PDB file of C-alpha atoms in Angstrom:
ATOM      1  CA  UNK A 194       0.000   0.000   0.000  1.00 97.00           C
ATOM      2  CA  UNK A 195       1.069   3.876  -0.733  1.00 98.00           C
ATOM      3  CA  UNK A 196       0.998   5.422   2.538  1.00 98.00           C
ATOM      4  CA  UNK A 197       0.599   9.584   2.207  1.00 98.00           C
ATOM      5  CA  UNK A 198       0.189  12.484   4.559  1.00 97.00           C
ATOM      6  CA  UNK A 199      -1.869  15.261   3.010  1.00 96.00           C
ATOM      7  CA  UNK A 200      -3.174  18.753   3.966  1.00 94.00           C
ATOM      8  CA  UNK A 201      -6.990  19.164   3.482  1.00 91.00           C
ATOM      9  CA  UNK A 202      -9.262  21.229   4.047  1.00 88.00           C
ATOM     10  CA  UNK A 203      -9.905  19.366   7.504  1.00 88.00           C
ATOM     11  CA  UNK A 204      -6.348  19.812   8.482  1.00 93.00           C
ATOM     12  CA  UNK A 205      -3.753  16.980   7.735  1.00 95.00           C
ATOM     13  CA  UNK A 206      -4.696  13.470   7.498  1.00 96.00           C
ATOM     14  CA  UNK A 207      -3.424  10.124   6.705  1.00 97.00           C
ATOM     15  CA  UNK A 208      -4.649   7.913   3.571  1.00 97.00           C
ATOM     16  CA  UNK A 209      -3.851   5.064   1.052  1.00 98.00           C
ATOM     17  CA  UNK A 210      -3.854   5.784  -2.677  1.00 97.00           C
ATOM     18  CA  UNK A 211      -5.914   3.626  -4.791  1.00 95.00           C
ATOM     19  CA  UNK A 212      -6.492   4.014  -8.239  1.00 92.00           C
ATOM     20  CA  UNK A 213      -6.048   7.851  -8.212  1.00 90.00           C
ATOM     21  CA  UNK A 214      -7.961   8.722  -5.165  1.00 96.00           C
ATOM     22  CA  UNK A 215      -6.594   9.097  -1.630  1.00 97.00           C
ATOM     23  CA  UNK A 216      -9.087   6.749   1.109  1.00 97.00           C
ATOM     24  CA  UNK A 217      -8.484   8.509   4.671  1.00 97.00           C
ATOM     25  CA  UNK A 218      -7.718   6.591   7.377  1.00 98.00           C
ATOM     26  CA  UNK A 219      -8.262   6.832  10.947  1.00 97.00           C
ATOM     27  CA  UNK A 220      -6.068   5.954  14.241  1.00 97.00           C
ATOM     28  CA  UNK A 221      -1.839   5.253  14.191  1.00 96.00           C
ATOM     29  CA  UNK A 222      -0.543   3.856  10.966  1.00 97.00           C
ATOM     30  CA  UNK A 223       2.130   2.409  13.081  1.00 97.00           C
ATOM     31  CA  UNK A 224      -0.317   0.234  15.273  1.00 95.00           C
ATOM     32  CA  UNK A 225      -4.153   0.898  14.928  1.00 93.00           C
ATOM     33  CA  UNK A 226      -5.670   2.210  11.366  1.00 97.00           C
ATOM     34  CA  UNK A 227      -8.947   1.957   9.785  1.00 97.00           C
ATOM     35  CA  UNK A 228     -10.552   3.312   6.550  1.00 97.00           C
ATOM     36  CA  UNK A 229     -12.743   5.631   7.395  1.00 97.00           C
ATOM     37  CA  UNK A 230     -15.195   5.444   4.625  1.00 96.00           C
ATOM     38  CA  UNK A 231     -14.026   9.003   3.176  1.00 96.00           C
ATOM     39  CA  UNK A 232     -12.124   9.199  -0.143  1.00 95.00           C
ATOM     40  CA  UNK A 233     -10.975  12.647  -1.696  1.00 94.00           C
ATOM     41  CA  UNK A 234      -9.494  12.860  -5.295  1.00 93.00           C
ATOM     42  CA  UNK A 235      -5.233  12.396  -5.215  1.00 90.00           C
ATOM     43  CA  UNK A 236      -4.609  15.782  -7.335  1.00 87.00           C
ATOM     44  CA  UNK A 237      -6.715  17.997  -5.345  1.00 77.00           C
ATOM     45  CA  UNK A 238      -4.840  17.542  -1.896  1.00 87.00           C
ATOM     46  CA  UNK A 239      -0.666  18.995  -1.109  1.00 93.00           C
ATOM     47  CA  UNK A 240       1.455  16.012  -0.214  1.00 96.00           C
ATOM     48  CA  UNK A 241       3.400  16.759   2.854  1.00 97.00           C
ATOM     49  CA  UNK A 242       6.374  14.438   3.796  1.00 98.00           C
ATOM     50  CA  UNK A 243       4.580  11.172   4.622  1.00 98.00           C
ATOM     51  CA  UNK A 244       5.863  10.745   8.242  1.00 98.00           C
ATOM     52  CA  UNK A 245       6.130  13.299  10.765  1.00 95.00           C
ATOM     53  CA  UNK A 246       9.943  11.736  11.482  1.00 94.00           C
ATOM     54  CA  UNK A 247      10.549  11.080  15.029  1.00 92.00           C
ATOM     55  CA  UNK A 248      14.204  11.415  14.342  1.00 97.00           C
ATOM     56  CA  UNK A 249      16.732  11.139  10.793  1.00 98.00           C
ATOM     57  CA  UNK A 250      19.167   8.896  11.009  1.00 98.00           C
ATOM     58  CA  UNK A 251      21.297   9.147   7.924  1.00 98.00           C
ATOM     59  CA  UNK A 252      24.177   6.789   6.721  1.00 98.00           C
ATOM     60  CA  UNK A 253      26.999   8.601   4.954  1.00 95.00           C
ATOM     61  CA  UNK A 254      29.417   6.694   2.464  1.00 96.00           C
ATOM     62  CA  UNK A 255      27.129   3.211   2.171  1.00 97.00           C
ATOM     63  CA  UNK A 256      27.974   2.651  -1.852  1.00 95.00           C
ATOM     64  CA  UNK A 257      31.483   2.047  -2.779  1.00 94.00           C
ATOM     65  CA  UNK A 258      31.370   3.990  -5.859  1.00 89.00           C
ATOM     66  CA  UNK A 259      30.817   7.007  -4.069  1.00 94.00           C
ATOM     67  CA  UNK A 260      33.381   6.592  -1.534  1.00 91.00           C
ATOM     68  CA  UNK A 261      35.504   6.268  -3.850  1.00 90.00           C
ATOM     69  CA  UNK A 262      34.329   9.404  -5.998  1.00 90.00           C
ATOM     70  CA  UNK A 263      35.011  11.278  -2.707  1.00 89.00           C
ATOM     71  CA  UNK A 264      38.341  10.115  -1.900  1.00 86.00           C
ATOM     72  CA  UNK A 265      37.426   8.060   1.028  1.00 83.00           C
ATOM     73  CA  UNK A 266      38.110   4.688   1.897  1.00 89.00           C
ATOM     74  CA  UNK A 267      35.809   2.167   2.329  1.00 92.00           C
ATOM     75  CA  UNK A 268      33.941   2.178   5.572  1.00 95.00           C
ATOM     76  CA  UNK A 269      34.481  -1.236   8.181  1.00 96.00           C
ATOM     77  CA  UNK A 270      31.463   0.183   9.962  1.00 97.00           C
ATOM     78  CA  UNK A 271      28.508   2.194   8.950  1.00 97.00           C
ATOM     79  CA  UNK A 272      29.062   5.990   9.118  1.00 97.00           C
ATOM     80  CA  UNK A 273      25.876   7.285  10.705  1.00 97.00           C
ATOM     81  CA  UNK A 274      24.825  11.047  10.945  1.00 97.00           C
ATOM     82  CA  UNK A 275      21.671  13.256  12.109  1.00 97.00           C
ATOM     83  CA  UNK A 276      19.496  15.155  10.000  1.00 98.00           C
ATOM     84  CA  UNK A 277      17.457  17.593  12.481  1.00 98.00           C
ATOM     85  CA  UNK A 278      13.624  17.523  11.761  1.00 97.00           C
ATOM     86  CA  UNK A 279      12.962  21.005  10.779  1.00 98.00           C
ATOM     87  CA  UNK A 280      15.150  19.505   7.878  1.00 98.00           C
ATOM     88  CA  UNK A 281      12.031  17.698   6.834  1.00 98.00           C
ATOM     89  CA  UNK A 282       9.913  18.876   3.663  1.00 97.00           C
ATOM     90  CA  UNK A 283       7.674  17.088   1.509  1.00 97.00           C
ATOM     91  CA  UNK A 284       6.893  16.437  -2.234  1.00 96.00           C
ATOM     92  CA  UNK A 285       5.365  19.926  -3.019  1.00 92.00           C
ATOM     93  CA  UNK A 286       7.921  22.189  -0.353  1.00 97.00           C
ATOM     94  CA  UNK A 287      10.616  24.099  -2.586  1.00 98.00           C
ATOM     95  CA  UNK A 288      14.276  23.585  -1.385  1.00 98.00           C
ATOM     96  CA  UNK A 289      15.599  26.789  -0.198  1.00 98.00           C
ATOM     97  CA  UNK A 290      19.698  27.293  -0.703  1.00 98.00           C
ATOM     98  CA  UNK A 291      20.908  29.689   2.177  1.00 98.00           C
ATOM     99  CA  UNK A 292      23.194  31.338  -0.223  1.00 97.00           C
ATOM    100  CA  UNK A 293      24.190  33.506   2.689  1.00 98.00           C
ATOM    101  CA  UNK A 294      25.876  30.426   3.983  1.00 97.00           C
ATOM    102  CA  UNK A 295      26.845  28.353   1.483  1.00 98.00           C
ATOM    103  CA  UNK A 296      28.055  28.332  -1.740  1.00 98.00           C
ATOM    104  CA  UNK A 297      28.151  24.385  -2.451  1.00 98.00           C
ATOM    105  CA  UNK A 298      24.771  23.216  -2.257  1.00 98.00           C
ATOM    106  CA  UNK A 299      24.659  19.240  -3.622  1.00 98.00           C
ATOM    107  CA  UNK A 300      22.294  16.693  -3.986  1.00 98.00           C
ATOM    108  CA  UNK A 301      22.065  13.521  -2.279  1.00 98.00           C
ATOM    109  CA  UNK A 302      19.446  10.862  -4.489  1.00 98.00           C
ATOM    110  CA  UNK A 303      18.472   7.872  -1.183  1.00 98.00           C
ATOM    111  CA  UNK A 304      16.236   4.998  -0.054  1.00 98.00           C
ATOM    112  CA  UNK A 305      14.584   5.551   2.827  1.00 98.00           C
ATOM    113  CA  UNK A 306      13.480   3.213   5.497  1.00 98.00           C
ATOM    114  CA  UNK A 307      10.350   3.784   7.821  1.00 98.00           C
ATOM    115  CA  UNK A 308      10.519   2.567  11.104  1.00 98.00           C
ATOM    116  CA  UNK A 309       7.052   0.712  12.420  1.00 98.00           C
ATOM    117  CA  UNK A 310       7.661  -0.757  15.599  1.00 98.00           C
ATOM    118  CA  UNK A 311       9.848  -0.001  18.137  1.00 98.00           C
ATOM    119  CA  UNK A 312      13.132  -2.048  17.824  1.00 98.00           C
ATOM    120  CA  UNK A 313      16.081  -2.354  20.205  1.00 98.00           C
ATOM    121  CA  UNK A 314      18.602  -4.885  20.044  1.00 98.00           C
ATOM    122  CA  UNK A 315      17.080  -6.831  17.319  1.00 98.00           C
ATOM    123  CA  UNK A 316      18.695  -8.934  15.180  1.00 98.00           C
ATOM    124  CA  UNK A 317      19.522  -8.919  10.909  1.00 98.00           C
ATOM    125  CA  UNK A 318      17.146 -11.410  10.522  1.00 98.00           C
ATOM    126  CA  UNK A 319      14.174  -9.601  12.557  1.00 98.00           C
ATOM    127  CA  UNK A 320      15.073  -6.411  11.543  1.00 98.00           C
ATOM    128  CA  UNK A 321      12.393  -6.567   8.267  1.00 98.00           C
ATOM    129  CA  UNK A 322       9.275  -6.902  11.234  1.00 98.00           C
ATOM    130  CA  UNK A 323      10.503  -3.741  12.605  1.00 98.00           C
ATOM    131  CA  UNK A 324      10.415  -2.052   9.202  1.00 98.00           C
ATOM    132  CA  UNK A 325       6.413  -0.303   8.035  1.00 98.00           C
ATOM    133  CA  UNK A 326       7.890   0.847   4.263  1.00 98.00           C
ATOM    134  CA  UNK A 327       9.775   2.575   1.868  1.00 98.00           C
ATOM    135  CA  UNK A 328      10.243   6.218   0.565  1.00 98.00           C
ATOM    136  CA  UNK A 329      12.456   8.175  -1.810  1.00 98.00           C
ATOM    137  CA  UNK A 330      14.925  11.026  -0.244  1.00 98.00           C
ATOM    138  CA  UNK A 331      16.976  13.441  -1.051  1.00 98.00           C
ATOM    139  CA  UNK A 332      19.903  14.342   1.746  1.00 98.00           C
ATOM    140  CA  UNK A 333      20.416  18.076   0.324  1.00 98.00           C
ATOM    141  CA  UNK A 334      23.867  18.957   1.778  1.00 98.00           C
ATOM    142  CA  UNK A 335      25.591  22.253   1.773  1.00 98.00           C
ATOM    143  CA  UNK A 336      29.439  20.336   1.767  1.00 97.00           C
ATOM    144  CA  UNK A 337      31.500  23.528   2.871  1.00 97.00           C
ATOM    145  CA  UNK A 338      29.655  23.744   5.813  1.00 97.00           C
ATOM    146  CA  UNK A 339      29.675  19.864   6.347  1.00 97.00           C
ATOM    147  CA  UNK A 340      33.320  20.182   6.390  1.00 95.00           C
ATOM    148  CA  UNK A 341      34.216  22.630   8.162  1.00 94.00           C
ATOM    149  CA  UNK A 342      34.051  21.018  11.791  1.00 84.00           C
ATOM    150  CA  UNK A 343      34.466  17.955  11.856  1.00 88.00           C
ATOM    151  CA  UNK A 344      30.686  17.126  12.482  1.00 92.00           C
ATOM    152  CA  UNK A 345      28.408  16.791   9.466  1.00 96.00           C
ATOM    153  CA  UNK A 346      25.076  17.673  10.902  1.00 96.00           C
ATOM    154  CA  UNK A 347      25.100  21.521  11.275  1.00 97.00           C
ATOM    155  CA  UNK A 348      25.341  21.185   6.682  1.00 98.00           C
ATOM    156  CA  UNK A 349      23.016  18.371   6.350  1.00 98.00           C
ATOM    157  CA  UNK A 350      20.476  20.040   8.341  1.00 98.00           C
ATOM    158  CA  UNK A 351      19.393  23.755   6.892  1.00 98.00           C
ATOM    159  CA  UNK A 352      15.380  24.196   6.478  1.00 98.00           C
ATOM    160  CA  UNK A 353      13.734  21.923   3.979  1.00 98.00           C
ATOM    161  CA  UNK A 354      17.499  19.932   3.088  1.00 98.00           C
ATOM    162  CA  UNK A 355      15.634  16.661   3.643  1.00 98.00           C
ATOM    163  CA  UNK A 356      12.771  16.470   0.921  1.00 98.00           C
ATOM    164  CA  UNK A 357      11.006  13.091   1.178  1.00 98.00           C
ATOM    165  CA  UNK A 358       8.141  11.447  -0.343  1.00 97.00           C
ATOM    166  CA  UNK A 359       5.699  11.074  -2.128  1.00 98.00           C
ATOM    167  CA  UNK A 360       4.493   8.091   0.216  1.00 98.00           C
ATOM    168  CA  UNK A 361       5.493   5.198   2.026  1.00 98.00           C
ATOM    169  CA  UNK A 362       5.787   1.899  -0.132  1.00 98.00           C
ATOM    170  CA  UNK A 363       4.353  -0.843   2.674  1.00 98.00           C
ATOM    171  CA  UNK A 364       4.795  -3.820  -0.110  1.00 97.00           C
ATOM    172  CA  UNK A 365       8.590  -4.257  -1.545  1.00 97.00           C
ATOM    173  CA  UNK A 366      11.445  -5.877  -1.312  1.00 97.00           C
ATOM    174  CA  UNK A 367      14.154  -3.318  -1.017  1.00 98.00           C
ATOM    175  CA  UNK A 368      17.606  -5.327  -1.422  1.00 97.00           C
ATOM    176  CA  UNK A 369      17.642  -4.616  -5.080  1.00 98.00           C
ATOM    177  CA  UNK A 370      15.926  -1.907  -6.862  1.00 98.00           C
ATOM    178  CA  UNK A 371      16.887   0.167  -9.490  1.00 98.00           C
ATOM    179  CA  UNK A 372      17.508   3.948  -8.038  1.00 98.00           C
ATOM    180  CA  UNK A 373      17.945   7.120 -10.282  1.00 98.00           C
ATOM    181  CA  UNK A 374      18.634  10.861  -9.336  1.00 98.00           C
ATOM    182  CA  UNK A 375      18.046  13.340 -12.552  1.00 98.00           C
ATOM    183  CA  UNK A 376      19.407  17.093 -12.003  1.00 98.00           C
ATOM    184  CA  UNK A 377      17.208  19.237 -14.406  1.00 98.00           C
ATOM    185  CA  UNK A 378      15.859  15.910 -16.163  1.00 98.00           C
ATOM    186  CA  UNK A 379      19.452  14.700 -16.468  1.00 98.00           C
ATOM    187  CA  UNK A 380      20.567  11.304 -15.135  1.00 98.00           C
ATOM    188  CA  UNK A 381      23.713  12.140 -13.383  1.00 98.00           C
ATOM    189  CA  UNK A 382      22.822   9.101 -10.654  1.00 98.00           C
ATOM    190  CA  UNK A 383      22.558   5.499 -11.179  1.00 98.00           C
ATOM    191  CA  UNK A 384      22.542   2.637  -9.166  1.00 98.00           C
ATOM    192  CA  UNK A 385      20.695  -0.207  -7.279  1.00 98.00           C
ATOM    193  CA  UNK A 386      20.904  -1.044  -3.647  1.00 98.00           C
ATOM    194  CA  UNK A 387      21.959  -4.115  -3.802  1.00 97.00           C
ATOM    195  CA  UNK A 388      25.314  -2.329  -3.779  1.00 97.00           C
ATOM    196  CA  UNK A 389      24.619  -1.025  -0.706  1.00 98.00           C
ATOM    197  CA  UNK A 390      28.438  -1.841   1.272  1.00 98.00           C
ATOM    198  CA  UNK A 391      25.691  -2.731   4.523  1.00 98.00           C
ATOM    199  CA  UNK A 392      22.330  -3.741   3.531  1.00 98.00           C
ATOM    200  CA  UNK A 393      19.089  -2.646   5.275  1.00 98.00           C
ATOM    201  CA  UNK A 394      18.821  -5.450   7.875  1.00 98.00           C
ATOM    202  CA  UNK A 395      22.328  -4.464   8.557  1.00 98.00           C
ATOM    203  CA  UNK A 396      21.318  -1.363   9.169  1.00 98.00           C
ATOM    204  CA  UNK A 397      18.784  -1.808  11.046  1.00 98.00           C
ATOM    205  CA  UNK A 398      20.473  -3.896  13.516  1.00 98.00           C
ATOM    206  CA  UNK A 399      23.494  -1.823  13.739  1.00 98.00           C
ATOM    207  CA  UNK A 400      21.036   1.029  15.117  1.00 98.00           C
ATOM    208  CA  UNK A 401      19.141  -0.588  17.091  1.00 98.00           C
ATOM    209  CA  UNK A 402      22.264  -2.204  19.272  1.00 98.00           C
ATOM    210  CA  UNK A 403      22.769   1.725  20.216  1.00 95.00           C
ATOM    211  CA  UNK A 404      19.797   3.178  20.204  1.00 97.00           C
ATOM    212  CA  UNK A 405      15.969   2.852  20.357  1.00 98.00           C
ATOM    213  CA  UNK A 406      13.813   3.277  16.951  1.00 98.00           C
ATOM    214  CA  UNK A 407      10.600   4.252  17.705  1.00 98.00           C
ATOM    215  CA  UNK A 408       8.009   4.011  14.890  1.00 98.00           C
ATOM    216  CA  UNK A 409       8.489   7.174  12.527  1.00 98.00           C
ATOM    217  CA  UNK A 410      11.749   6.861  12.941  1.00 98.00           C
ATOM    218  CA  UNK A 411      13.571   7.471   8.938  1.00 98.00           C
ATOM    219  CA  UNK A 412      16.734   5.894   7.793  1.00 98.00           C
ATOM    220  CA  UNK A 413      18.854   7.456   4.746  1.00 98.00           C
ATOM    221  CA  UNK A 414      20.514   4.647   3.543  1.00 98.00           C
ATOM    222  CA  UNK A 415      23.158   6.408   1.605  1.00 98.00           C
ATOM    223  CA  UNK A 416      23.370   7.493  -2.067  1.00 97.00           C
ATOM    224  CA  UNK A 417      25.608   6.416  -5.063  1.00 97.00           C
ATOM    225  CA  UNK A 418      28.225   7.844  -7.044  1.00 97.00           C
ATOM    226  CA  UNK A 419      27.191  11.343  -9.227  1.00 96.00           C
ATOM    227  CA  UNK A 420      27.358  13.303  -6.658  1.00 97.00           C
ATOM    228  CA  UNK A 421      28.926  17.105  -7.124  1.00 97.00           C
ATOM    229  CA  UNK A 422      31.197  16.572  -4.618  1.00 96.00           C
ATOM    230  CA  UNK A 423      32.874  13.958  -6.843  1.00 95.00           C
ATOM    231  CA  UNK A 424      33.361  15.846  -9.534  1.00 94.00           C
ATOM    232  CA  UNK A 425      37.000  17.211  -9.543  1.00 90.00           C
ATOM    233  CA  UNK A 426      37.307  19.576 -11.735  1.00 92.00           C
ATOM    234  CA  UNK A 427      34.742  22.676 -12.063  1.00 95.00           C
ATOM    235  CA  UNK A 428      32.191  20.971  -9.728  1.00 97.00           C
ATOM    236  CA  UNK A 429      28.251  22.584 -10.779  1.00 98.00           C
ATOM    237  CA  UNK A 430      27.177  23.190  -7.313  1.00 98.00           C
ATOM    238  CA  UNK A 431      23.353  23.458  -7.364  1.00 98.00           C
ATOM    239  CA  UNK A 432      21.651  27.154  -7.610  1.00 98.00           C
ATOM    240  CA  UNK A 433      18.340  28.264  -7.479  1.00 98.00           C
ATOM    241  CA  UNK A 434      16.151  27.491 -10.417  1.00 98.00           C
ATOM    242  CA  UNK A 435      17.033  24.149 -10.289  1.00 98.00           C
ATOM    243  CA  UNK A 436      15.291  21.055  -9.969  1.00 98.00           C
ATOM    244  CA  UNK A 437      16.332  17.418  -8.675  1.00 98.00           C
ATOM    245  CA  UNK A 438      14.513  13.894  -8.931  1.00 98.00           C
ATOM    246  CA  UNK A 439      14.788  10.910  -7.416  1.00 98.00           C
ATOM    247  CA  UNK A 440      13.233   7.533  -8.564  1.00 98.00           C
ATOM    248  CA  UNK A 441      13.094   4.460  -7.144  1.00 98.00           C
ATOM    249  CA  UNK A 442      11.622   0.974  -8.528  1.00 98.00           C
ATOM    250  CA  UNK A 443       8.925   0.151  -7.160  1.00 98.00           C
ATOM    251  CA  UNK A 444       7.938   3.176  -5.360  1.00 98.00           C
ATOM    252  CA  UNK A 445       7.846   6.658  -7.605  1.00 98.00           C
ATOM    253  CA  UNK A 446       9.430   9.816  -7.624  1.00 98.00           C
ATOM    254  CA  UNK A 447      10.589  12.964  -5.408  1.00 98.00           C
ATOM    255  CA  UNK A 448      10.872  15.852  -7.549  1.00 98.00           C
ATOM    256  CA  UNK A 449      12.067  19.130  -5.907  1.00 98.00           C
ATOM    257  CA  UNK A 450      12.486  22.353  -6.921  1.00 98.00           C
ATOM    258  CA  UNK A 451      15.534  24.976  -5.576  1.00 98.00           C
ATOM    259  CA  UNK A 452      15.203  28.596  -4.820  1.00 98.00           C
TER     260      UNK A 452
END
């Protein structure tokens, strides 16, 4: 099932597209839903980012490709990083570039991972029960502030740098699917996650041996190579005007516009 969050005219709801319309539910969509018999048409509602994160975990250098692109070496352990909520946007929010702070604004194309039950110390093989879907991110990353601390947060965290949508994929397998970032309509990312150096359950596990997930909890899984930050010579550092999508198989696309 698509899982979205939408502003209506009664304030923001919950619902499941089918077949072009959006069929509100009632209750947690973590633990206790139900239809509520009211359907309103998919186009006439905003999408807002489809969970109302409880926190954003983020996992930096997870495809060797990019590593490499980036000068690093491989990680033995996964690299993990915040994203602070008000970093949050959804499908129709514009991106807004703090030019007044940086002046290398890139694009990060990710799976994300929806937490649905709270896990804690689970194991690879559990880790899928803990898991209610799937969602397509972009980590929007201002790199000469990421850099300049030591810490990575502070640039990965600006208003709106963490567009994510449109919904939440309940049904897929995510351990290989095709995943595609296009600046302007361009393809200038390409990969599947099945390259992933630590898979999802992986992932998952890893966390969870640290700290809690509560349900609503996102993971950024990392992104592949393309990046601007790989690009040696003359890197094209996004601007305003721009635009940036991310595709996945199997769930859709996040398309997001700069100013």
């Amino acid at each position: 099932m698509k899982f979205v969050r939408i502003q209506t005219k009664d304030g923001i709801q919950h619902g499941v597209v089918e077949d072009g319309s959006v069929r509100i539910v009632s209750g947690d969509i973590f633990s206790d839903w139900q239809f509520t018999g009211k359907t309103v048409p998919f186009e006439a509602e905003k999408l807002l980012a489809p969970v109302k994160a409880e926190s954003i975990l983020c996992i930096g250098r997870n495809y060797k490709a990019h590593a490499l692109e980036c000068g690093n070496d491989l990680p033995k352990k996964p690299v993990l990083f915040i994203k602070a909520n008000n970093a949050l946007c959804g499908p129709c929010d514009p991106v807004v570039i703090p030019q007044e702070h940086t002046a290398k604004a890139d694009y990060e194309a990710e799976l994300a991972v929806v937490i649905g039950k709270t896990a804690k110390c689970v194991s690879e093989e559990e880790a899928f029960a803990y898991v209610f879907g799937y969602t397509c991110a972009n980590d929007v990353s201002a790199r000469d502030v990421q850099y300049e601390n030591g810490q990575w947060a502070r640039g990965k965290s600006f208003d709106t740098f963490c567009p994510l949508g449109p919904w939440i994929e309940t049904q897929l397998n995510p351990l290989d699917l095709e995943i595609t970032g296009k600046r302007n309509g361009k393809v200038v990312q390409h990969s599947r996650t099945s390259l992933m150096i630590f898979p999802i359950p992986y992932l998952i596990s890893y966390l969870s041996q640290t700290m809690t997930l509560l349900p609503g909890t996102v993971i950024l899984t990392g992104t592949p190579e393309g990046v601007v930050l790989g690009i040696k010579d003359n890197p094209d550092w996004l601007k305003p005007g721009e635009t940036y999508e991310v595709e996945i198989e199997g769930i859709g696309s996040l398309k997001s516009n700069f100013v």
